[in-house]
Amino acid sequence: MTAKILDGNALSAKLRESLRHRAAELAAQGFQPGLAVILVGENPASQVYVRNKIKACEAVGVHSEKYEFPADTPPEKVLNKIAALNADPKIHGILVQLPLPPHFDEEEVLEAVSAEKDVDGFHAENVGLLAQGNPRFISCTPYGVMEMLSAEGISLRGKEAVVVGRSNIVGKPMTLLLIGASATVTVCHSQTKDLAFHTRRADLLVAAVGKPKMITGDMIKPGAVVIDVGINRQADGKLCGDVDFDSAKEVASLITPVPGGVGPMTITMLLANTIESADRAAGK
Ligand code: NDP
């Protein structure tokens, strides 16, 4: 069997077209969606991510503002900017690009963002709402995965889902969404004893680890749907996922590539969250 490859770029383009219409409608009502992005320090990967997010905003008609601070900025300065953005009616979403420099308390900064503008879905209130099955903002990467599955018409009810990784950004919200979709979910992490035992049982396997090609074809159930969230830079400069694509595609029925799978969907869902937030502001 050779798996069907899920094209995250194509699905993103389709979704962004409909987001562009929604943004234009909101702008016509005087509620142009607005996203503020805060970047602290000079991490090259973060700079690329921020640039891509701003470009994506421009393409769909979301107003964007970028605030860059040097790495040695006192945290108070960033917290003051967040407070000003929380009160700014032009801004419906605030994103703090992670990681922050070591002298920052990441949790304090994320909690400083108004839960109503937390388009990354990292605020404790939004995590709590998601855990209760009543989400306000869903963090963008797991949200993108759910959209990809839904676009393929994949029903998760009663399916065995295995999530490898338990981070607050990907693994945990992914797990909550899959429970919400009535899958039976197993979560694996660095202390899991026999990873392959679990992955081989998965009808849906989500890898979010950050270890290049660690999930190989022999660890996958024949016919499984494999979602590769990992983004790893190899020695030759090329990107690869957490799944060994070449061996996995011979076993899976559906698989996401890296790049061009989950990555583009993450930015698309950030735009969707910002537009949903502007929608709520317009309804007030
Ligand atoms: P984290 O480093 O925060 O979490 C990694 C998780 O993997 C942890 O829960 C860790 O377990 C687990 N893990 C580590 N080693 C193993 C192992 N040998 N076996 C099983 N589990 C293991 O990473 P993130 O969740 O932030 O990101 C994961 C990957 O996804 C990265 O490659 C990142 O670049 C990518 N990513 C991609 C995005 C996209 O848009 N496509 C967005 C966000 C992230 P433990 O908790 O025990 O330490």
Short mmCIF file of C-alpha atoms and ligand atoms in Angstrom, two decimals:
data_model
loop_
_atom_site.label_atom_id
_atom_site.label_comp_id
_atom_site.label_asym_id
_atom_site.label_seq_id
_atom_site.Cartn_x
_atom_site.Cartn_y
_atom_site.Cartn_z
CA MET A 1 0.00 0.00 0.00
CA THR A 2 1.21 3.51 -0.75
CA ALA A 3 -0.47 6.15 1.36
CA LYS A 4 -2.42 9.11 0.08
CA ILE A 5 -0.45 12.25 0.91
CA LEU A 6 -2.41 14.98 2.68
CA ASP A 7 -1.49 18.29 1.11
CA GLY A 8 -1.54 20.95 3.82
CA ASN A 9 -0.66 23.70 1.34
CA ALA A 10 -3.66 22.95 -0.88
CA LEU A 11 -6.12 22.74 2.03
CA SER A 12 -4.66 25.92 3.54
CA ALA A 13 -5.08 27.80 0.27
CA LYS A 14 -8.73 26.76 0.14
CA LEU A 15 -9.40 27.73 3.76
CA ARG A 16 -7.52 31.03 3.41
CA GLU A 17 -9.70 31.97 0.45
CA SER A 18 -12.82 31.67 2.61
CA LEU A 19 -11.06 33.48 5.49
CA ARG A 20 -10.25 36.33 3.08
CA HIS A 21 -13.99 36.74 2.40
CA ARG A 22 -14.84 36.71 6.10
CA ALA A 23 -12.12 39.27 6.85
CA ALA A 24 -13.46 41.56 4.08
CA GLU A 25 -17.02 41.29 5.44
CA LEU A 26 -15.83 42.20 8.92
CA ALA A 27 -13.74 45.10 7.58
CA ALA A 28 -16.85 46.43 5.81
CA GLN A 29 -18.61 46.49 9.20
CA GLY A 30 -15.68 48.43 10.71
CA PHE A 31 -14.13 45.38 12.41
CA GLN A 32 -11.09 44.57 10.29
CA PRO A 33 -9.49 41.62 12.14
CA GLY A 34 -6.19 42.63 13.75
CA LEU A 35 -3.29 40.50 15.02
CA ALA A 36 -0.36 41.75 17.09
CA VAL A 37 2.80 39.66 17.15
CA ILE A 38 5.46 40.10 19.81
CA LEU A 39 8.97 38.84 19.19
CA VAL A 40 11.67 39.03 21.85
CA GLY A 41 15.27 38.27 20.87
CA GLU A 42 16.93 37.31 17.63
CA ASN A 43 16.16 33.58 17.31
CA PRO A 44 16.40 33.04 13.51
CA ALA A 45 13.67 30.36 13.41
CA SER A 46 11.31 32.65 15.36
CA GLN A 47 12.06 35.50 12.97
CA VAL A 48 11.08 33.28 10.02
CA TYR A 49 7.87 32.12 11.76
CA VAL A 50 6.89 35.72 12.57
CA ARG A 51 7.61 36.87 9.02
CA ASN A 52 5.44 34.07 7.63
CA LYS A 53 2.59 34.91 10.00
CA ILE A 54 2.67 38.60 9.02
CA LYS A 55 2.75 37.69 5.31
CA ALA A 56 -0.21 35.35 5.78
CA CYS A 57 -2.16 38.14 7.54
CA GLU A 58 -1.54 40.51 4.65
CA ALA A 59 -2.72 37.93 2.12
CA VAL A 60 -6.12 37.44 3.79
CA GLY A 61 -6.75 41.06 4.81
CA VAL A 62 -5.96 40.74 8.53
CA HIS A 63 -4.35 43.90 9.90
CA SER A 64 -1.05 43.01 11.62
CA GLU A 65 1.34 44.79 13.94
CA LYS A 66 4.77 43.47 14.84
CA TYR A 67 6.60 44.45 18.04
CA GLU A 68 10.24 43.41 18.27
CA PHE A 69 12.27 43.65 21.46
CA PRO A 70 15.98 42.91 21.96
CA ALA A 71 16.83 39.76 23.92
CA ASP A 72 17.87 41.71 27.05
CA THR A 73 14.55 43.58 27.35
CA PRO A 74 13.19 43.67 30.93
CA PRO A 75 10.01 41.55 31.10
CA GLU A 76 8.00 44.55 32.43
CA LYS A 77 8.45 46.30 29.10
CA VAL A 78 6.88 43.39 27.21
CA LEU A 79 4.12 43.02 29.83
CA ASN A 80 3.30 46.73 29.41
CA LYS A 81 3.02 46.31 25.65
CA ILE A 82 0.70 43.31 26.15
CA ALA A 83 -1.47 45.39 28.51
CA ALA A 84 -1.74 48.15 25.89
CA LEU A 85 -2.66 45.62 23.18
CA ASN A 86 -5.24 43.99 25.47
CA ALA A 87 -6.99 47.39 25.58
CA ASP A 88 -6.61 48.20 21.87
CA PRO A 89 -9.90 47.69 19.98
CA LYS A 90 -8.08 47.32 16.62
CA ILE A 91 -6.36 44.17 17.92
CA HIS A 92 -8.35 40.91 18.19
CA GLY A 93 -5.45 38.53 18.59
CA ILE A 94 -2.13 38.76 20.43
CA LEU A 95 0.61 36.25 19.80
CA VAL A 96 3.84 36.05 21.77
CA GLN A 97 6.38 34.11 19.71
CA LEU A 98 8.01 31.37 21.79
CA PRO A 99 10.58 30.64 23.04
CA LEU A 100 11.24 33.72 25.16
CA PRO A 101 14.74 34.50 26.50
CA PRO A 102 15.60 32.63 29.72
CA HIS A 103 15.05 35.61 32.07
CA PHE A 104 11.34 35.64 31.12
CA ASP A 105 8.71 33.65 32.98
CA GLU A 106 6.91 32.23 29.93
CA GLU A 107 3.78 31.35 31.86
CA GLU A 108 3.51 34.87 33.31
CA VAL A 109 3.74 36.38 29.83
CA LEU A 110 1.19 34.01 28.29
CA GLU A 111 -1.24 34.61 31.16
CA ALA A 112 -0.84 38.40 30.67
CA VAL A 113 -2.49 38.13 27.25
CA SER A 114 -6.24 38.69 27.59
CA ALA A 115 -7.95 35.28 27.34
CA GLU A 116 -10.30 36.90 24.79
CA LYS A 117 -7.37 37.76 22.49
CA ASP A 118 -5.34 34.59 23.11
CA VAL A 119 -5.43 33.31 19.52
CA ASP A 120 -2.72 30.75 20.30
CA GLY A 121 -5.02 29.14 22.87
CA PHE A 122 -2.27 28.96 25.51
CA HIS A 123 -3.99 30.92 28.31
CA ALA A 124 -5.04 28.71 31.25
CA GLU A 125 -8.65 29.85 30.86
CA ASN A 126 -8.71 28.72 27.23
CA VAL A 127 -6.99 25.43 28.03
CA GLY A 128 -9.64 24.90 30.72
CA LEU A 129 -12.48 25.65 28.31
CA LEU A 130 -11.01 23.18 25.82
CA ALA A 131 -10.69 20.54 28.56
CA GLN A 132 -14.37 21.10 29.37
CA GLY A 133 -15.27 20.53 25.72
CA ASN A 134 -16.37 24.13 25.23
CA PRO A 135 -13.38 25.77 23.49
CA ARG A 136 -13.00 29.50 22.86
CA PHE A 137 -9.63 29.32 21.07
CA ILE A 138 -8.03 26.02 20.09
CA SER A 139 -4.24 26.08 19.78
CA CYS A 140 -3.41 26.38 16.13
CA THR A 141 -1.46 23.19 15.39
CA PRO A 142 -3.95 20.67 16.85
CA TYR A 143 -6.78 22.75 15.39
CA GLY A 144 -5.09 22.42 11.98
CA VAL A 145 -4.76 18.66 12.41
CA MET A 146 -8.49 18.36 13.20
CA GLU A 147 -9.32 20.42 10.08
CA MET A 148 -7.16 18.12 7.94
CA LEU A 149 -8.92 15.03 9.30
CA SER A 150 -12.32 16.62 8.85
CA ALA A 151 -11.53 17.68 5.25
CA GLU A 152 -10.78 14.00 4.51
CA GLY A 153 -14.08 12.96 6.07
CA ILE A 154 -12.30 10.83 8.68
CA SER A 155 -14.54 9.81 11.54
CA LEU A 156 -12.70 9.39 14.83
CA ARG A 157 -15.54 7.88 16.83
CA GLY A 158 -14.33 4.73 18.56
CA LYS A 159 -10.95 4.80 16.78
CA GLU A 160 -7.68 4.08 18.55
CA ALA A 161 -5.70 7.33 18.51
CA VAL A 162 -2.12 7.53 19.76
CA VAL A 163 -0.47 10.90 20.37
CA VAL A 164 3.30 10.85 20.80
CA GLY A 165 4.27 13.96 22.78
CA ARG A 166 2.52 15.68 25.68
CA SER A 167 3.54 19.34 25.32
CA ASN A 168 1.13 22.13 26.21
CA ILE A 169 1.40 23.44 22.65
CA VAL A 170 0.66 20.27 20.70
CA GLY A 171 0.32 16.95 22.54
CA LYS A 172 -2.08 17.94 25.33
CA PRO A 173 -4.55 20.03 23.29
CA MET A 174 -4.42 17.38 20.54
CA THR A 175 -5.36 14.75 23.11
CA LEU A 176 -8.29 16.84 24.37
CA LEU A 177 -9.60 17.38 20.84
CA LEU A 178 -9.38 13.67 20.03
CA ILE A 179 -11.23 12.78 23.23
CA GLY A 180 -13.83 15.35 22.22
CA ALA A 181 -14.15 13.57 18.87
CA SER A 182 -14.82 10.28 20.74
CA ALA A 183 -11.54 8.56 19.87
CA THR A 184 -9.92 6.28 22.45
CA VAL A 185 -6.70 8.13 23.13
CA THR A 186 -3.30 6.96 24.36
CA VAL A 187 -0.63 9.55 25.06
CA CYS A 188 3.05 8.55 24.83
CA HIS A 189 6.06 10.57 26.00
CA SER A 190 9.73 10.23 26.85
CA GLN A 191 9.01 7.86 29.75
CA THR A 192 6.78 5.49 27.74
CA LYS A 193 8.24 1.99 28.04
CA ASP A 194 7.47 0.37 24.69
CA LEU A 195 6.56 3.09 22.22
CA ALA A 196 6.15 0.75 19.24
CA PHE A 197 3.65 -1.40 21.18
CA HIS A 198 1.37 1.64 21.41
CA THR A 199 1.97 3.12 17.96
CA ARG A 200 1.25 -0.22 16.26
CA ARG A 201 -2.26 -0.18 17.76
CA ALA A 202 -3.08 3.26 16.36
CA ASP A 203 -5.74 3.85 13.72
CA LEU A 204 -4.66 7.49 13.99
CA LEU A 205 -1.08 8.27 14.94
CA VAL A 206 -0.02 11.84 15.72
CA ALA A 207 3.71 12.41 16.18
CA ALA A 208 4.73 15.62 17.98
CA VAL A 209 8.13 14.91 19.45
CA GLY A 210 10.89 16.83 17.68
CA LYS A 211 13.09 13.80 16.87
CA PRO A 212 13.87 13.31 13.17
CA LYS A 213 12.29 10.20 11.58
CA MET A 214 11.88 8.39 14.93
CA ILE A 215 8.60 6.71 13.89
CA THR A 216 9.44 4.13 11.26
CA GLY A 217 7.15 2.09 9.03
CA ASP A 218 7.43 -1.01 11.24
CA MET A 219 5.92 0.98 14.13
CA ILE A 220 2.74 1.76 12.16
CA LYS A 221 -0.45 -0.29 11.86
CA PRO A 222 -1.24 -1.10 8.22
CA GLY A 223 -3.84 1.36 6.94
CA ALA A 224 -3.32 3.89 9.75
CA VAL A 225 -3.69 7.64 9.31
CA VAL A 226 -0.36 9.25 10.21
CA ILE A 227 -0.09 12.92 11.12
CA ASP A 228 3.46 14.22 11.43
CA VAL A 229 3.66 17.44 13.43
CA GLY A 230 7.44 17.37 13.89
CA ILE A 231 9.66 19.91 12.16
CA ASN A 232 13.34 19.00 12.32
CA ARG A 233 16.28 20.45 10.44
CA GLN A 234 18.66 17.79 9.12
CA ALA A 235 22.41 18.12 8.67
CA ASP A 236 21.93 18.93 4.96
CA GLY A 237 19.65 21.86 5.91
CA LYS A 238 16.47 20.12 4.71
CA LEU A 239 13.41 19.76 6.93
CA CYS A 240 11.99 16.42 8.00
CA GLY A 241 9.30 15.25 10.37
CA ASP A 242 9.23 12.87 13.32
CA VAL A 243 8.02 10.14 10.98
CA ASP A 244 10.29 8.35 8.55
CA PHE A 245 8.17 9.29 5.55
CA ASP A 246 9.63 6.79 3.06
CA SER A 247 8.97 3.69 5.16
CA ALA A 248 5.74 5.01 6.72
CA LYS A 249 4.04 5.79 3.42
CA GLU A 250 4.29 2.13 2.43
CA VAL A 251 2.19 1.11 5.46
CA ALA A 252 -0.18 4.00 6.20
CA SER A 253 -3.35 4.82 4.26
CA LEU A 254 -2.97 8.59 4.71
CA ILE A 255 0.08 10.58 5.72
CA THR A 256 1.12 14.22 6.06
CA PRO A 257 4.47 15.25 4.57
CA VAL A 258 7.06 17.58 6.14
CA PRO A 259 7.23 20.24 4.88
CA GLY A 260 3.83 20.94 3.36
CA GLY A 261 1.61 19.07 5.81
CA VAL A 262 0.63 20.36 9.24
CA GLY A 263 2.93 23.42 9.10
CA PRO A 264 0.88 25.57 6.71
CA MET A 265 -2.31 24.57 8.53
CA THR A 266 -0.95 26.00 11.79
CA ILE A 267 -0.71 29.51 10.34
CA THR A 268 -4.09 29.15 8.66
CA MET A 269 -5.74 28.33 11.99
CA LEU A 270 -4.04 31.35 13.56
CA LEU A 271 -5.78 33.47 10.93
CA ALA A 272 -9.05 31.62 11.60
CA ASN A 273 -8.76 32.27 15.35
CA THR A 274 -8.06 35.97 14.77
CA ILE A 275 -11.06 36.29 12.46
CA GLU A 276 -13.28 34.38 14.94
CA SER A 277 -12.14 36.79 17.64
CA ALA A 278 -12.99 39.80 15.45
CA ASP A 279 -16.37 38.17 14.77
CA ARG A 280 -17.02 38.01 18.50
CA ALA A 281 -15.94 41.67 18.89
CA ALA A 282 -18.32 42.66 16.08
CA GLY A 283 -21.16 40.79 17.80
CA LYS A 284 -20.68 42.66 21.08
P1 NDP B 1 8.28 19.61 23.10
O1 NDP B 1 9.75 19.46 23.12
O2 NDP B 1 7.64 20.63 23.96
O3 NDP B 1 7.60 18.20 23.44
C1 NDP B 1 8.10 17.02 22.91
C2 NDP B 1 7.34 15.85 23.50
O4 NDP B 1 7.90 14.66 22.95
C3 NDP B 1 7.45 15.75 25.01
O5 NDP B 1 6.18 15.47 25.56
C4 NDP B 1 8.41 14.60 25.23
O6 NDP B 1 8.15 13.84 26.40
C5 NDP B 1 8.13 13.73 24.02
N1 NDP B 1 9.28 12.87 23.71
C6 NDP B 1 10.59 13.20 23.70
N2 NDP B 1 11.34 12.13 23.39
C7 NDP B 1 10.48 11.09 23.22
C8 NDP B 1 10.64 9.74 22.89
N3 NDP B 1 11.85 9.19 22.66
N4 NDP B 1 9.54 8.96 22.81
C9 NDP B 1 8.31 9.48 23.00
N5 NDP B 1 8.09 10.78 23.32
C10 NDP B 1 9.16 11.57 23.41
O7 NDP B 1 7.89 19.85 21.56
P2 NDP B 1 6.57 20.47 20.89
O8 NDP B 1 5.37 19.71 21.27
O9 NDP B 1 6.58 21.93 21.03
O10 NDP B 1 6.92 20.18 19.36
C11 NDP B 1 7.08 18.86 18.88
C12 NDP B 1 7.52 18.92 17.42
O11 NDP B 1 6.52 19.56 16.66
C13 NDP B 1 8.79 19.73 17.19
O12 NDP B 1 9.49 19.13 16.11
C14 NDP B 1 8.28 21.09 16.77
O13 NDP B 1 9.19 21.78 15.94
C15 NDP B 1 7.06 20.69 15.99
N6 NDP B 1 6.02 21.71 15.92
C16 NDP B 1 5.44 21.88 14.71
C17 NDP B 1 4.44 22.79 14.55
C18 NDP B 1 3.81 22.90 13.21
O14 NDP B 1 3.24 23.93 12.92
N7 NDP B 1 3.85 21.86 12.38
C19 NDP B 1 3.98 23.63 15.65
C20 NDP B 1 4.58 23.31 16.92
C21 NDP B 1 5.57 22.38 17.03
P3 NDP B 1 8.31 14.43 27.90
O15 NDP B 1 7.08 15.28 28.11
O16 NDP B 1 8.35 13.25 28.75
O17 NDP B 1 9.56 15.24 27.90
#
